[in-house]
Coordinates of C-alpha atoms in Angstrom, one line a residue:
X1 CA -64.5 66.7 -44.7
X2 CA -62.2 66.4 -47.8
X3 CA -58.7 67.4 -48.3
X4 CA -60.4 70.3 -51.0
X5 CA -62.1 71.5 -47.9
X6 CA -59.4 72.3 -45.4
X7 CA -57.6 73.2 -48.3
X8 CA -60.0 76.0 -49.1
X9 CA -60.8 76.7 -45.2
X10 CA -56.9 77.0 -45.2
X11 CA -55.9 79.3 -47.9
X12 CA -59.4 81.4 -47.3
X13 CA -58.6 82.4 -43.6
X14 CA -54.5 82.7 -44.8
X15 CA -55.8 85.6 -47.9
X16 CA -57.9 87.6 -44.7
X17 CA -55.5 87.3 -41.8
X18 CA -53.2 88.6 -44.9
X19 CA -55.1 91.4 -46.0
X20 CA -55.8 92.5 -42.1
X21 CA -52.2 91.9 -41.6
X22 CA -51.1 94.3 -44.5
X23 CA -53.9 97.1 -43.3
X24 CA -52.1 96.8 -40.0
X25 CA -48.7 97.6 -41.1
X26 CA -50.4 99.8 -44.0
X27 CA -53.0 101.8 -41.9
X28 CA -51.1 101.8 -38.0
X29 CA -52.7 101.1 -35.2
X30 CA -56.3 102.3 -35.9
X31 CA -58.7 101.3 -33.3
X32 CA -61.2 100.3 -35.3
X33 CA -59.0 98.2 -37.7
X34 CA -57.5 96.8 -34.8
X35 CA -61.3 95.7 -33.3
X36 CA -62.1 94.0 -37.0
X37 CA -58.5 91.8 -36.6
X38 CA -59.5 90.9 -32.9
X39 CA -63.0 90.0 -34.1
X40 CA -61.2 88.1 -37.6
X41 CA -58.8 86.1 -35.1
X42 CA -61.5 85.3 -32.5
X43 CA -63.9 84.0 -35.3
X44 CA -60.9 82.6 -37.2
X45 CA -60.0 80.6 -34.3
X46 CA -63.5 78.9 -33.7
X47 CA -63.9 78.0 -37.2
X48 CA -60.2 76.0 -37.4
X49 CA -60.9 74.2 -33.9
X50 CA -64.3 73.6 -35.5
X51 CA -62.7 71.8 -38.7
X52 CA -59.8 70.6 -37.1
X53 CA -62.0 69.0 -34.4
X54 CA -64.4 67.2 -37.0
X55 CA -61.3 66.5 -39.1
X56 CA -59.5 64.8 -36.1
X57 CA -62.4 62.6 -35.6
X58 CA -62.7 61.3 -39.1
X59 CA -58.9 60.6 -39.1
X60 CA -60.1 58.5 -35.9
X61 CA -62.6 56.3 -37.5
X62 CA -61.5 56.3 -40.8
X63 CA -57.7 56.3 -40.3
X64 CA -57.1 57.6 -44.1
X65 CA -53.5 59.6 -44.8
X66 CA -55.9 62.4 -47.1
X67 CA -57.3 63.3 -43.9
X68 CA -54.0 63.7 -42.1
X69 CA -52.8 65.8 -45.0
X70 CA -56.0 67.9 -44.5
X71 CA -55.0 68.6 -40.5
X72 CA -51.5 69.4 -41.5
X73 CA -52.7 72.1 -44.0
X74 CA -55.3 73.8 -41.1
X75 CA -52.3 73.5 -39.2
X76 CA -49.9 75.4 -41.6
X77 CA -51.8 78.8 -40.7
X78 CA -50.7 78.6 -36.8
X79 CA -47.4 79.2 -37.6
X80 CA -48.2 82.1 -40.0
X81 CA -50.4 83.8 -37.6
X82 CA -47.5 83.8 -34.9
X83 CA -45.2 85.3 -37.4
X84 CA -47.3 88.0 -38.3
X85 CA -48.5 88.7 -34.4
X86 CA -44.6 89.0 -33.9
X87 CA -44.0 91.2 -37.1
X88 CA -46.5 93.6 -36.1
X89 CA -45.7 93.7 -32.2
X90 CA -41.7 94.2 -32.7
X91 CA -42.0 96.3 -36.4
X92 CA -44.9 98.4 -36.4

């Protein structure tokens, strides 16, 4: 896995947890809508743990800084997610 890849898988999974995050504050709590963002997260979450696992084992055998740039940036979305969880639990 290259650093374009988790940069992709990065910013891909950032624009939809976006999007569902604006519908959310948009929209209100619709059950539906709310189901779709459970199911995004859930999916969201295997994926990343999926990379991140393959990408932690390449940094193991291969040792090469691109690949520990490439874990950062998966990383990055954690963070964001938390934010936006708060956002819509405490503002919405």
């Amino acid at each position: 896995m290259t650093l374009k890849t988790a940069q992709k898988t990065a910013i891909t999974f950032y624009t939809i947890g976006t999007l569902f995050f604006l519908l959310l504050l948009v929209a209100g709590k619709i059950i539906p809508i709310i189901f779709l963002t459970a199911l995004y997260l859930l999916i969201a979450v295997i994926y990343n743990l999926i990379v991140l696992l393959i990408l932690i084992i390449q940094l193991i055998k291969h040792n090469e800084l691109e690949t520990f740039f490439s874990i950062l940036i998966i990383l990055l979305n954690i963070p964001i997610a938390i934010g936006y969880g708060y956002i819509l639990i405490h503002f919405s």
